[in-house]
């Protein structure tokens, strides 16, 4: 397994990932930092002009800050979310390592399960406290295969060997797992479902894919997921040993409202197991991840299957971690890999202080309604 899967490790500091590794793997985006302008003197050589200029500058800046705060409060920013956004909770840990296991998927379900187990074990050996698996990691992604590989997650045990493995390994290794997604059978319906397991091996949350992948790009790709899969009905935010995590699956990432809702529920991180294709992947995969992260000033992690050019559905790959400033912290190409990077939640507060979007929203003009929270309250 160690020979088959390459491990990509990133360091986390403010000078984002200056390393000997290829810049296509770890990129250093340009950050807009405050400029320092020289103070011009117009009062001769005595320096009095400089002092007057500095005093005037600070008075003007203080007045501007007061005016800006007053104006923002009159815009009712707290009303831009209904119910009002929850404050960011204090996570159990501030810094930890996350592993994104980009796995090759075959038609052999038992092989896929054992392969995933070994990848999780390797990730934990390298210090990961949170492991994320890909979308539909235990079978090929095709209409013919999905019903045949479906599992009864609620029954567990032999009825769901994939989640039984995730439960066992999470408990044994004391690691939090976002278990990618598998096909869930529930009554007469099939769902594309992601299970989150805590360090005690217990199922903490299950997210059924809300937005189904029904697209038709003539000459490129046509896939109607709703022919086989039913849509989930519930957004998912779960408190874990590594913070509050929102869960989406692949196509869910295209809908900014869901990510905004998760941010308003106090999520530190959103995980999207996903399998973008060779048409939309190059154009949209990274763009959407960075958009969800920078819009909501939180972390976004995605995990794709590795690319198999002979499969009926060819995945783009490029599993990625994005920080709250929209910066790509770690990524990979399309082959099998374990991407390991550090998450530091203190950067969420820093970025929200740098750009205080929460206080600048126009609640007098628009509002995002969290229907589920509103009904429960």
PDB file of C-alpha atoms in Angstrom, residues 71-302:
ATOM      1  CA  UNK A  71     -23.145  52.444   8.946  1.00  0.00           C
ATOM      2  CA  UNK A  72     -22.789  48.652   9.184  1.00  0.00           C
ATOM      3  CA  UNK A  73     -25.075  48.450  12.213  1.00  0.00           C
ATOM      4  CA  UNK A  74     -27.752  50.434  10.371  1.00  0.00           C
ATOM      5  CA  UNK A  75     -27.679  47.764   7.638  1.00  0.00           C
ATOM      6  CA  UNK A  76     -28.820  45.096  10.164  1.00  0.00           C
ATOM      7  CA  UNK A  77     -26.169  42.504   9.195  1.00  0.00           C
ATOM      8  CA  UNK A  78     -27.466  40.006  11.752  1.00  0.00           C
ATOM      9  CA  UNK A  79     -30.784  39.884   9.855  1.00  0.00           C
ATOM     10  CA  UNK A  80     -29.044  38.649   6.704  1.00  0.00           C
ATOM     11  CA  UNK A  81     -29.351  35.155   8.197  1.00  0.00           C
ATOM     12  CA  UNK A  82     -32.614  33.737   9.531  1.00  0.00           C
ATOM     13  CA  UNK A  83     -32.319  32.489  12.204  1.00  0.00           C
ATOM     14  CA  UNK A  84     -29.276  34.648  13.050  1.00  0.00           C
ATOM     15  CA  UNK A  85     -25.901  33.024  12.408  1.00  0.00           C
ATOM     16  CA  UNK A  86     -24.460  31.044  15.301  1.00  0.00           C
ATOM     17  CA  UNK A  87     -21.154  32.251  16.747  1.00  0.00           C
ATOM     18  CA  UNK A  88     -18.121  30.196  15.813  1.00  0.00           C
ATOM     19  CA  UNK A  89     -17.721  27.607  18.546  1.00  0.00           C
ATOM     20  CA  UNK A  90     -14.393  26.838  20.213  1.00  0.00           C
ATOM     21  CA  UNK A  91     -13.178  23.616  18.558  1.00  0.00           C
ATOM     22  CA  UNK A  92     -11.697  20.731  20.594  1.00  0.00           C
ATOM     23  CA  UNK A  93      -8.424  21.272  18.727  1.00  0.00           C
ATOM     24  CA  UNK A  94      -7.025  24.338  16.972  1.00  0.00           C
ATOM     25  CA  UNK A  95      -4.442  22.596  14.792  1.00  0.00           C
ATOM     26  CA  UNK A  96      -4.508  19.104  13.333  1.00  0.00           C
ATOM     27  CA  UNK A  97      -3.583  17.123  10.240  1.00  0.00           C
ATOM     28  CA  UNK A  98      -6.165  16.128   7.651  1.00  0.00           C
ATOM     29  CA  UNK A  99      -5.683  13.343   5.095  1.00  0.00           C
ATOM     30  CA  UNK A 100      -7.469  13.189   1.740  1.00  0.00           C
ATOM     31  CA  UNK A 101      -7.260   9.626   0.406  1.00  0.00           C
ATOM     32  CA  UNK A 102      -7.568   9.699  -3.379  1.00  0.00           C
ATOM     33  CA  UNK A 103      -8.168   6.026  -4.120  1.00  0.00           C
ATOM     34  CA  UNK A 104      -8.339   3.879  -7.238  1.00  0.00           C
ATOM     35  CA  UNK A 105     -11.715   2.138  -7.440  1.00  0.00           C
ATOM     36  CA  UNK A 106     -12.254  -1.299  -9.024  1.00  0.00           C
ATOM     37  CA  UNK A 107     -15.190  -3.639  -9.581  1.00  0.00           C
ATOM     38  CA  UNK A 108     -13.979  -5.774  -6.649  1.00  0.00           C
ATOM     39  CA  UNK A 109     -15.861  -4.428  -3.641  1.00  0.00           C
ATOM     40  CA  UNK A 110     -13.908  -6.371  -1.012  1.00  0.00           C
ATOM     41  CA  UNK A 111     -10.639  -5.189  -2.545  1.00  0.00           C
ATOM     42  CA  UNK A 112     -11.890  -1.588  -2.430  1.00  0.00           C
ATOM     43  CA  UNK A 113     -12.791  -1.926   1.240  1.00  0.00           C
ATOM     44  CA  UNK A 114      -9.398  -3.368   2.188  1.00  0.00           C
ATOM     45  CA  UNK A 115      -7.630  -0.783   0.067  1.00  0.00           C
ATOM     46  CA  UNK A 116      -9.464   2.024   1.861  1.00  0.00           C
ATOM     47  CA  UNK A 117      -8.623   0.470   5.240  1.00  0.00           C
ATOM     48  CA  UNK A 118      -4.911   0.435   4.409  1.00  0.00           C
ATOM     49  CA  UNK A 119      -5.042   4.036   3.192  1.00  0.00           C
ATOM     50  CA  UNK A 120      -6.655   5.160   6.453  1.00  0.00           C
ATOM     51  CA  UNK A 121      -4.030   3.262   8.459  1.00  0.00           C
ATOM     52  CA  UNK A 122      -1.234   4.890   6.465  1.00  0.00           C
ATOM     53  CA  UNK A 123      -2.766   8.335   6.904  1.00  0.00           C
ATOM     54  CA  UNK A 124      -2.973   7.875  10.671  1.00  0.00           C
ATOM     55  CA  UNK A 125       0.642   6.691  10.753  1.00  0.00           C
ATOM     56  CA  UNK A 126       1.524  10.041   9.208  1.00  0.00           C
ATOM     57  CA  UNK A 127      -0.325  11.919  11.938  1.00  0.00           C
ATOM     58  CA  UNK A 128      -3.772  12.501  10.467  1.00  0.00           C
ATOM     59  CA  UNK A 129      -6.562  13.103  12.984  1.00  0.00           C
ATOM     60  CA  UNK A 130      -9.213  13.479  10.268  1.00  0.00           C
ATOM     61  CA  UNK A 131      -9.362  11.226   7.202  1.00  0.00           C
ATOM     62  CA  UNK A 132     -11.607  11.888   4.195  1.00  0.00           C
ATOM     63  CA  UNK A 133     -12.456   9.286   1.531  1.00  0.00           C
ATOM     64  CA  UNK A 134     -13.787   9.848  -2.017  1.00  0.00           C
ATOM     65  CA  UNK A 135     -17.311   9.811  -3.355  1.00  0.00           C
ATOM     66  CA  UNK A 136     -18.467   6.252  -4.259  1.00  0.00           C
ATOM     67  CA  UNK A 137     -15.179   4.646  -3.258  1.00  0.00           C
ATOM     68  CA  UNK A 138     -16.373   1.043  -2.963  1.00  0.00           C
ATOM     69  CA  UNK A 139     -17.719   0.485  -6.500  1.00  0.00           C
ATOM     70  CA  UNK A 140     -17.648   1.867 -10.055  1.00  0.00           C
ATOM     71  CA  UNK A 141     -19.764   4.976 -10.585  1.00  0.00           C
ATOM     72  CA  UNK A 142     -22.320   3.732 -13.122  1.00  0.00           C
ATOM     73  CA  UNK A 143     -26.066   3.146 -13.199  1.00  0.00           C
ATOM     74  CA  UNK A 144     -25.510  -0.585 -13.628  1.00  0.00           C
ATOM     75  CA  UNK A 145     -23.259  -0.916 -10.588  1.00  0.00           C
ATOM     76  CA  UNK A 146     -24.875   1.394  -8.057  1.00  0.00           C
ATOM     77  CA  UNK A 147     -27.888  -0.832  -7.152  1.00  0.00           C
ATOM     78  CA  UNK A 148     -25.713  -3.976  -7.015  1.00  0.00           C
ATOM     79  CA  UNK A 149     -23.254  -2.491  -4.509  1.00  0.00           C
ATOM     80  CA  UNK A 150     -25.835  -0.733  -2.303  1.00  0.00           C
ATOM     81  CA  UNK A 151     -25.677  -1.321   1.464  1.00  0.00           C
ATOM     82  CA  UNK A 152     -28.147  -1.019   4.325  1.00  0.00           C
ATOM     83  CA  UNK A 153     -26.270   1.423   6.528  1.00  0.00           C
ATOM     84  CA  UNK A 154     -28.879   1.434   9.272  1.00  0.00           C
ATOM     85  CA  UNK A 155     -28.731  -2.356   9.604  1.00  0.00           C
ATOM     86  CA  UNK A 156     -24.918  -2.289   9.669  1.00  0.00           C
ATOM     87  CA  UNK A 157     -22.784  -5.397  10.137  1.00  0.00           C
ATOM     88  CA  UNK A 158     -22.827  -7.783   7.172  1.00  0.00           C
ATOM     89  CA  UNK A 159     -25.510  -5.628   5.527  1.00  0.00           C
ATOM     90  CA  UNK A 160     -22.994  -2.787   5.275  1.00  0.00           C
ATOM     91  CA  UNK A 161     -19.413  -4.091   5.147  1.00  0.00           C
ATOM     92  CA  UNK A 162     -18.064  -0.693   4.038  1.00  0.00           C
ATOM     93  CA  UNK A 163     -19.357   1.204   7.064  1.00  0.00           C
ATOM     94  CA  UNK A 164     -18.512  -1.724   9.351  1.00  0.00           C
ATOM     95  CA  UNK A 165     -14.878  -1.305   8.269  1.00  0.00           C
ATOM     96  CA  UNK A 166     -15.006   2.477   8.833  1.00  0.00           C
ATOM     97  CA  UNK A 167     -16.456   1.988  12.295  1.00  0.00           C
ATOM     98  CA  UNK A 168     -13.850  -0.603  13.262  1.00  0.00           C
ATOM     99  CA  UNK A 169     -10.840   1.339  12.010  1.00  0.00           C
ATOM    100  CA  UNK A 170     -11.989   4.674  13.470  1.00  0.00           C
ATOM    101  CA  UNK A 171     -12.394   3.058  16.894  1.00  0.00           C
ATOM    102  CA  UNK A 172      -9.135   1.113  16.693  1.00  0.00           C
ATOM    103  CA  UNK A 173      -7.046   4.067  15.507  1.00  0.00           C
ATOM    104  CA  UNK A 174      -8.945   6.774  17.416  1.00  0.00           C
ATOM    105  CA  UNK A 175      -9.434   8.828  14.240  1.00  0.00           C
ATOM    106  CA  UNK A 176     -12.361  10.845  12.878  1.00  0.00           C
ATOM    107  CA  UNK A 177     -13.439   9.668   9.414  1.00  0.00           C
ATOM    108  CA  UNK A 178     -15.574  11.364   6.792  1.00  0.00           C
ATOM    109  CA  UNK A 179     -16.275   8.173   4.915  1.00  0.00           C
ATOM    110  CA  UNK A 180     -16.558   9.540   1.393  1.00  0.00           C
ATOM    111  CA  UNK A 181     -19.822   8.161   0.089  1.00  0.00           C
ATOM    112  CA  UNK A 182     -21.357   4.823  -0.792  1.00  0.00           C
ATOM    113  CA  UNK A 183     -24.721   3.795  -2.193  1.00  0.00           C
ATOM    114  CA  UNK A 184     -27.218   3.354   0.623  1.00  0.00           C
ATOM    115  CA  UNK A 185     -30.327   1.190   0.298  1.00  0.00           C
ATOM    116  CA  UNK A 186     -33.239   2.343   2.450  1.00  0.00           C
ATOM    117  CA  UNK A 187     -36.542   0.664   1.707  1.00  0.00           C
ATOM    118  CA  UNK A 188     -37.197   1.052  -2.012  1.00  0.00           C
ATOM    119  CA  UNK A 189     -34.834   4.007  -2.403  1.00  0.00           C
ATOM    120  CA  UNK A 190     -31.135   4.343  -3.098  1.00  0.00           C
ATOM    121  CA  UNK A 191     -29.140   7.290  -1.755  1.00  0.00           C
ATOM    122  CA  UNK A 192     -25.625   8.586  -2.275  1.00  0.00           C
ATOM    123  CA  UNK A 193     -24.653   8.782   1.394  1.00  0.00           C
ATOM    124  CA  UNK A 194     -21.661   9.948   3.422  1.00  0.00           C
ATOM    125  CA  UNK A 195     -21.082   8.630   6.938  1.00  0.00           C
ATOM    126  CA  UNK A 196     -19.038  10.395   9.615  1.00  0.00           C
ATOM    127  CA  UNK A 197     -17.481   8.234  12.333  1.00  0.00           C
ATOM    128  CA  UNK A 198     -16.016   9.510  15.604  1.00  0.00           C
ATOM    129  CA  UNK A 199     -12.961   8.229  17.416  1.00  0.00           C
ATOM    130  CA  UNK A 200     -15.192   5.859  19.382  1.00  0.00           C
ATOM    131  CA  UNK A 201     -16.262   4.129  16.177  1.00  0.00           C
ATOM    132  CA  UNK A 202     -19.832   5.369  16.431  1.00  0.00           C
ATOM    133  CA  UNK A 203     -21.754   6.850  13.501  1.00  0.00           C
ATOM    134  CA  UNK A 204     -21.984  10.570  14.284  1.00  0.00           C
ATOM    135  CA  UNK A 205     -23.826  11.713  11.150  1.00  0.00           C
ATOM    136  CA  UNK A 206     -25.067  10.574   7.760  1.00  0.00           C
ATOM    137  CA  UNK A 207     -25.485  12.950   4.834  1.00  0.00           C
ATOM    138  CA  UNK A 208     -27.565  11.963   1.848  1.00  0.00           C
ATOM    139  CA  UNK A 209     -26.588  13.884  -1.282  1.00  0.00           C
ATOM    140  CA  UNK A 210     -29.067  16.734  -1.613  1.00  0.00           C
ATOM    141  CA  UNK A 211     -28.422  17.977  -5.153  1.00  0.00           C
ATOM    142  CA  UNK A 212     -28.341  15.211  -7.766  1.00  0.00           C
ATOM    143  CA  UNK A 213     -25.948  15.207 -10.703  1.00  0.00           C
ATOM    144  CA  UNK A 214     -28.297  15.553 -13.667  1.00  0.00           C
ATOM    145  CA  UNK A 215     -26.416  17.219 -16.528  1.00  0.00           C
ATOM    146  CA  UNK A 216     -26.352  17.133 -20.315  1.00  0.00           C
ATOM    147  CA  UNK A 217     -23.456  18.749 -22.167  1.00  0.00           C
ATOM    148  CA  UNK A 218     -23.865  17.539 -25.772  1.00  0.00           C
ATOM    149  CA  UNK A 219     -20.768  15.894 -27.153  1.00  0.00           C
ATOM    150  CA  UNK A 220     -19.104  15.925 -23.715  1.00  0.00           C
ATOM    151  CA  UNK A 221     -21.025  14.246 -20.916  1.00  0.00           C
ATOM    152  CA  UNK A 222     -24.563  13.226 -20.063  1.00  0.00           C
ATOM    153  CA  UNK A 223     -25.337  11.717 -16.675  1.00  0.00           C
ATOM    154  CA  UNK A 224     -28.712  11.598 -14.936  1.00  0.00           C
ATOM    155  CA  UNK A 225     -28.025  10.535 -11.369  1.00  0.00           C
ATOM    156  CA  UNK A 226     -31.717  10.777 -10.473  1.00  0.00           C
ATOM    157  CA  UNK A 227     -32.395   7.740 -12.688  1.00  0.00           C
ATOM    158  CA  UNK A 228     -30.915   5.635  -9.885  1.00  0.00           C
ATOM    159  CA  UNK A 229     -30.449   7.803  -6.798  1.00  0.00           C
ATOM    160  CA  UNK A 230     -33.026   9.653  -4.676  1.00  0.00           C
ATOM    161  CA  UNK A 231     -32.270  13.105  -3.287  1.00  0.00           C
ATOM    162  CA  UNK A 232     -31.561  13.621   0.388  1.00  0.00           C
ATOM    163  CA  UNK A 233     -33.639  16.063   2.396  1.00  0.00           C
ATOM    164  CA  UNK A 234     -31.374  17.212   5.219  1.00  0.00           C
ATOM    165  CA  UNK A 235     -28.319  19.480   5.392  1.00  0.00           C
ATOM    166  CA  UNK A 236     -25.663  17.984   7.661  1.00  0.00           C
ATOM    167  CA  UNK A 237     -23.450  19.711  10.222  1.00  0.00           C
ATOM    168  CA  UNK A 238     -21.764  17.552  12.837  1.00  0.00           C
ATOM    169  CA  UNK A 239     -19.627  18.256  15.900  1.00  0.00           C
ATOM    170  CA  UNK A 240     -16.548  16.047  15.901  1.00  0.00           C
ATOM    171  CA  UNK A 241     -13.295  15.682  17.788  1.00  0.00           C
ATOM    172  CA  UNK A 242     -11.703  17.994  15.194  1.00  0.00           C
ATOM    173  CA  UNK A 243     -14.353  20.698  15.077  1.00  0.00           C
ATOM    174  CA  UNK A 244     -17.743  21.373  13.529  1.00  0.00           C
ATOM    175  CA  UNK A 245     -17.933  19.961  10.001  1.00  0.00           C
ATOM    176  CA  UNK A 246     -20.486  20.515   7.248  1.00  0.00           C
ATOM    177  CA  UNK A 247     -20.923  17.688   4.733  1.00  0.00           C
ATOM    178  CA  UNK A 248     -21.747  17.913   1.043  1.00  0.00           C
ATOM    179  CA  UNK A 249     -21.291  15.419  -1.768  1.00  0.00           C
ATOM    180  CA  UNK A 250     -19.915  16.413  -5.169  1.00  0.00           C
ATOM    181  CA  UNK A 251     -22.736  18.327  -6.926  1.00  0.00           C
ATOM    182  CA  UNK A 252     -23.721  19.854  -3.568  1.00  0.00           C
ATOM    183  CA  UNK A 253     -20.657  22.102  -3.899  1.00  0.00           C
ATOM    184  CA  UNK A 254     -22.284  23.986  -6.793  1.00  0.00           C
ATOM    185  CA  UNK A 255     -24.926  25.454  -4.513  1.00  0.00           C
ATOM    186  CA  UNK A 256     -23.530  28.336  -2.440  1.00  0.00           C
ATOM    187  CA  UNK A 257     -26.661  28.489  -0.297  1.00  0.00           C
ATOM    188  CA  UNK A 258     -25.793  25.161   1.342  1.00  0.00           C
ATOM    189  CA  UNK A 259     -22.284  26.306   2.241  1.00  0.00           C
ATOM    190  CA  UNK A 260     -23.647  29.637   3.510  1.00  0.00           C
ATOM    191  CA  UNK A 261     -26.078  27.705   5.693  1.00  0.00           C
ATOM    192  CA  UNK A 262     -23.254  25.581   7.090  1.00  0.00           C
ATOM    193  CA  UNK A 263     -21.231  28.697   7.879  1.00  0.00           C
ATOM    194  CA  UNK A 264     -24.242  30.208   9.632  1.00  0.00           C
ATOM    195  CA  UNK A 265     -24.488  27.011  11.699  1.00  0.00           C
ATOM    196  CA  UNK A 266     -20.927  27.572  12.892  1.00  0.00           C
ATOM    197  CA  UNK A 267     -18.995  25.119  10.728  1.00  0.00           C
ATOM    198  CA  UNK A 268     -15.200  25.376  10.765  1.00  0.00           C
ATOM    199  CA  UNK A 269     -14.744  23.072   7.783  1.00  0.00           C
ATOM    200  CA  UNK A 270     -16.854  21.738   4.914  1.00  0.00           C
ATOM    201  CA  UNK A 271     -15.929  18.350   3.439  1.00  0.00           C
ATOM    202  CA  UNK A 272     -17.073  17.482  -0.066  1.00  0.00           C
ATOM    203  CA  UNK A 273     -16.303  13.950  -1.249  1.00  0.00           C
ATOM    204  CA  UNK A 274     -16.736  14.347  -5.003  1.00  0.00           C
ATOM    205  CA  UNK A 275     -16.026  12.912  -8.433  1.00  0.00           C
ATOM    206  CA  UNK A 276     -16.020  15.717 -10.976  1.00  0.00           C
ATOM    207  CA  UNK A 277     -15.519  14.593 -14.567  1.00  0.00           C
ATOM    208  CA  UNK A 278     -13.106  15.439 -17.352  1.00  0.00           C
ATOM    209  CA  UNK A 279     -15.394  18.159 -18.744  1.00  0.00           C
ATOM    210  CA  UNK A 280     -16.345  20.152 -15.659  1.00  0.00           C
ATOM    211  CA  UNK A 281     -13.329  19.197 -13.543  1.00  0.00           C
ATOM    212  CA  UNK A 282     -10.685  21.328 -15.283  1.00  0.00           C
ATOM    213  CA  UNK A 283     -12.976  24.369 -15.335  1.00  0.00           C
ATOM    214  CA  UNK A 284     -14.943  24.221 -12.107  1.00  0.00           C
ATOM    215  CA  UNK A 285     -13.450  21.885  -9.477  1.00  0.00           C
ATOM    216  CA  UNK A 286     -10.870  24.204  -7.921  1.00  0.00           C
ATOM    217  CA  UNK A 287     -12.917  27.317  -8.690  1.00  0.00           C
ATOM    218  CA  UNK A 288     -15.897  26.053  -6.702  1.00  0.00           C
ATOM    219  CA  UNK A 289     -13.786  24.942  -3.747  1.00  0.00           C
ATOM    220  CA  UNK A 290     -12.050  28.291  -3.475  1.00  0.00           C
ATOM    221  CA  UNK A 291     -15.356  30.120  -3.899  1.00  0.00           C
ATOM    222  CA  UNK A 292     -17.062  28.209  -1.091  1.00  0.00           C
ATOM    223  CA  UNK A 293     -14.044  28.773   1.171  1.00  0.00           C
ATOM    224  CA  UNK A 294     -13.507  32.481   0.544  1.00  0.00           C
ATOM    225  CA  UNK A 295     -17.210  33.377   0.539  1.00  0.00           C
ATOM    226  CA  UNK A 296     -17.693  31.801   3.952  1.00  0.00           C
ATOM    227  CA  UNK A 297     -14.189  32.305   5.369  1.00  0.00           C
ATOM    228  CA  UNK A 298     -13.701  28.695   6.439  1.00  0.00           C
ATOM    229  CA  UNK A 299     -11.821  25.577   5.327  1.00  0.00           C
ATOM    230  CA  UNK A 300     -12.987  23.408   2.428  1.00  0.00           C
ATOM    231  CA  UNK A 301     -11.692  19.879   1.770  1.00  0.00           C
ATOM    232  CA  UNK A 302     -12.509  17.726  -1.244  1.00  0.00           C
TER     233      UNK A 302
END
